[in-house]
XYZ file of C-alpha atoms in Angstrom:
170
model
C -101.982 -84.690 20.629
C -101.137 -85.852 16.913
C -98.209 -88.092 16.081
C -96.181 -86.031 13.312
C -93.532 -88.115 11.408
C -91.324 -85.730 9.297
C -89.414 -87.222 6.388
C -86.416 -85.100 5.989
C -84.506 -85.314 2.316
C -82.112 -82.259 2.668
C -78.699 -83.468 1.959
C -76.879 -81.150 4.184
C -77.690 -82.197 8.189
C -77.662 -78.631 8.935
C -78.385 -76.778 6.410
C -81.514 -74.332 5.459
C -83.891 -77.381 5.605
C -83.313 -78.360 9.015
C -84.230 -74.904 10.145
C -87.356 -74.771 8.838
C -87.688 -78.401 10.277
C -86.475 -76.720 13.583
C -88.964 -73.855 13.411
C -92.095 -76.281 12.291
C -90.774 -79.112 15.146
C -91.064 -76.253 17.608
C -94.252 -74.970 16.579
C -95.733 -78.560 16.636
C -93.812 -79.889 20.433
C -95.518 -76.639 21.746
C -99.360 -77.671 20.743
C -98.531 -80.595 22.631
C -97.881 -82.842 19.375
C -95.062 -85.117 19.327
C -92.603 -85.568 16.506
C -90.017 -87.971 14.894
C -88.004 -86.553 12.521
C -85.774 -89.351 9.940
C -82.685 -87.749 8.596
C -82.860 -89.825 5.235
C -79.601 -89.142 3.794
C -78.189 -91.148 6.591
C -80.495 -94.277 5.788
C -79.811 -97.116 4.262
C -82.642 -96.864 2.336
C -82.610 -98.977 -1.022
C -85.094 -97.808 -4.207
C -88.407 -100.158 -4.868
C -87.543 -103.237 -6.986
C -91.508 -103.276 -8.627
C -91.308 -107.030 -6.982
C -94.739 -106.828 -5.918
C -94.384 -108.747 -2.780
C -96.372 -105.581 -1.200
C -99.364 -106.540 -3.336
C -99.815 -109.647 -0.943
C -99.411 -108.177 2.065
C -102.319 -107.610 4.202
C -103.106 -103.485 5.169
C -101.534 -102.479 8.280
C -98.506 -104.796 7.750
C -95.848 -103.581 10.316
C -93.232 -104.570 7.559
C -94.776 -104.330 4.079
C -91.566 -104.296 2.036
C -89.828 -107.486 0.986
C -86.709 -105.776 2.028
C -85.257 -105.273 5.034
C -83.130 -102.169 5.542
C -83.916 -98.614 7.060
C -87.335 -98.377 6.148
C -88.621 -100.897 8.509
C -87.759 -97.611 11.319
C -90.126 -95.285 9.314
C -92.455 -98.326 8.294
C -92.899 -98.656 12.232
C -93.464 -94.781 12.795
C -95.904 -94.280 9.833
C -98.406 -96.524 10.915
C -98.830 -94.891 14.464
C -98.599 -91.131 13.079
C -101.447 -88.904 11.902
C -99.554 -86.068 10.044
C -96.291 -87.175 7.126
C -94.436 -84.329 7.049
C -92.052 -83.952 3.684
C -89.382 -81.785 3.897
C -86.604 -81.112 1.405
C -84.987 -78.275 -0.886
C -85.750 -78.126 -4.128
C -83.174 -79.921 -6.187
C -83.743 -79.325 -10.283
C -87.345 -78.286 -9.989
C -88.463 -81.416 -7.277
C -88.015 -82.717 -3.994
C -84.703 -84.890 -3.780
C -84.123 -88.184 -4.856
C -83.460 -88.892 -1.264
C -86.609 -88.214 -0.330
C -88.318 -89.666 -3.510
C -87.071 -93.151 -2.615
C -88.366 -93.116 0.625
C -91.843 -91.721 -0.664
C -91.356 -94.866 -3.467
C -91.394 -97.204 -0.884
C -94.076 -96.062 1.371
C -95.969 -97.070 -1.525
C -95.851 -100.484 -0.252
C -97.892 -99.538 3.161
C -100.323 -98.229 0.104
C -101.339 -100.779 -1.075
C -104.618 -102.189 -0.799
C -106.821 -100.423 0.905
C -104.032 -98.974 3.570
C -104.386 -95.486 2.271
C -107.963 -95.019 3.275
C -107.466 -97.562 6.436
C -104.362 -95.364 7.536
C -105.423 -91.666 5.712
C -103.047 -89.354 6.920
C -102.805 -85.310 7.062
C -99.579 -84.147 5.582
C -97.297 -80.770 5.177
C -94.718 -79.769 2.700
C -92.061 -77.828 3.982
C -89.405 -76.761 1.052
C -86.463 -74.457 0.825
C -85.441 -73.137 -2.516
C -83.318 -70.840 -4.194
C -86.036 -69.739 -6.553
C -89.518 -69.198 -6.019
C -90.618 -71.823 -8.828
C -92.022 -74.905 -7.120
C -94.480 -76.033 -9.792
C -93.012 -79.139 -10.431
C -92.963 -79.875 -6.512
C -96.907 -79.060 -6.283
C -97.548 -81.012 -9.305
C -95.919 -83.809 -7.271
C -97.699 -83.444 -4.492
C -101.117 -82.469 -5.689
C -100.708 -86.148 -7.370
C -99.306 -87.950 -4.146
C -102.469 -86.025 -2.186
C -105.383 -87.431 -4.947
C -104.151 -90.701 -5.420
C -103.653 -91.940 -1.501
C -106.667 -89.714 -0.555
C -104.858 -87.885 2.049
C -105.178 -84.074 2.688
C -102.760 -80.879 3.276
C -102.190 -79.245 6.157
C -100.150 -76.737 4.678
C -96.825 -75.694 2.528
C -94.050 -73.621 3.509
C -91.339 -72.626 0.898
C -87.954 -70.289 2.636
C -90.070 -69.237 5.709
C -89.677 -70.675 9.334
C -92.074 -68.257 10.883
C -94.952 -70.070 8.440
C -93.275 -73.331 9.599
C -93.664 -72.453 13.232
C -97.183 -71.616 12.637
C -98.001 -74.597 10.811
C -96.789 -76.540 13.582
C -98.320 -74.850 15.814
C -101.521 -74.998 14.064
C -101.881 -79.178 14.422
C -104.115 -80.285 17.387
């Protein structure tokens, strides 16, 4: 059983993100995984400050961050899950910026040597009105080489994928 933490920047609660979310969840529960999914447009989640406080912190910190608001929740998820899930539509050629601050502060629970300490497997699941995503991969080709981590999988517009995908963790 894997511990899947899904990180979802959609800014409508019900929208075409959440099904996909809904179809991978679903796919995931019935391999046996279990999964938290944070609604992040709900958060209070403030953007970094660059205050550095993170660079003192020892790896593995439960609270990393020098401040104190909604991350701490996903802070205390992340470091017990094996699979970060992102999922969001595709707002001007990228993920939201809903989702971007939350990504910007898991950078905190980087730092060090916490990404290879804590490497984690991670999915991209993406709704669009288009079918260009290149700016999105760029992103996350980036976010994958620099903390080490590796890719599951992407879905973009397709909750039978999703289901499969989640199906596919063990």
């Amino acid at each position: 059983m894997k511990k899947i933490l899904i990180l979802n920047g959609a800014g409508k609660k019900n929208g075409n993100t959440a099904a996909l979310i809904k179809a991978f969840t679903e796919g995931a529960e019935s391999s046996g995984n279990e999964v938290r999914e944070f609604y992040l447009q709900r958060m209070n989640i403030k953007g970094c400050l660059d205050c550095q406080a993170c660079a003192k912190n020892e790896p593995g910190k439960a609270e990393p961050c020098a401040q104190r608001d909604d991350m701490s929740e996903i802070y205390h998820e992340y470091w017990d899950s094996d699979v970060v899930v992102f999922a969001s539509p595709v707002y001007f050629w990228d993920i939201t910026g809903t989702l971007k601050t939350a990504v910007d502060r898991i950078y905190a629970a980087l730092r060090g040597d916490s990404a290879k300490a804590y490497p984690k497997k991670t999915a991209l699941l993406l709704t669009s009105g288009g079918s260009k995503i290149d700016e999105v991969d760029t992103w996350y080709v980036n976010l994958l080489r620099w903390t080490g981590w590796s890719s599951l999988g992407e879905v973009l517009n397709d909750n039978d994928a999703a289901r499969k995908l989640g199906e596919s963790i063990k």
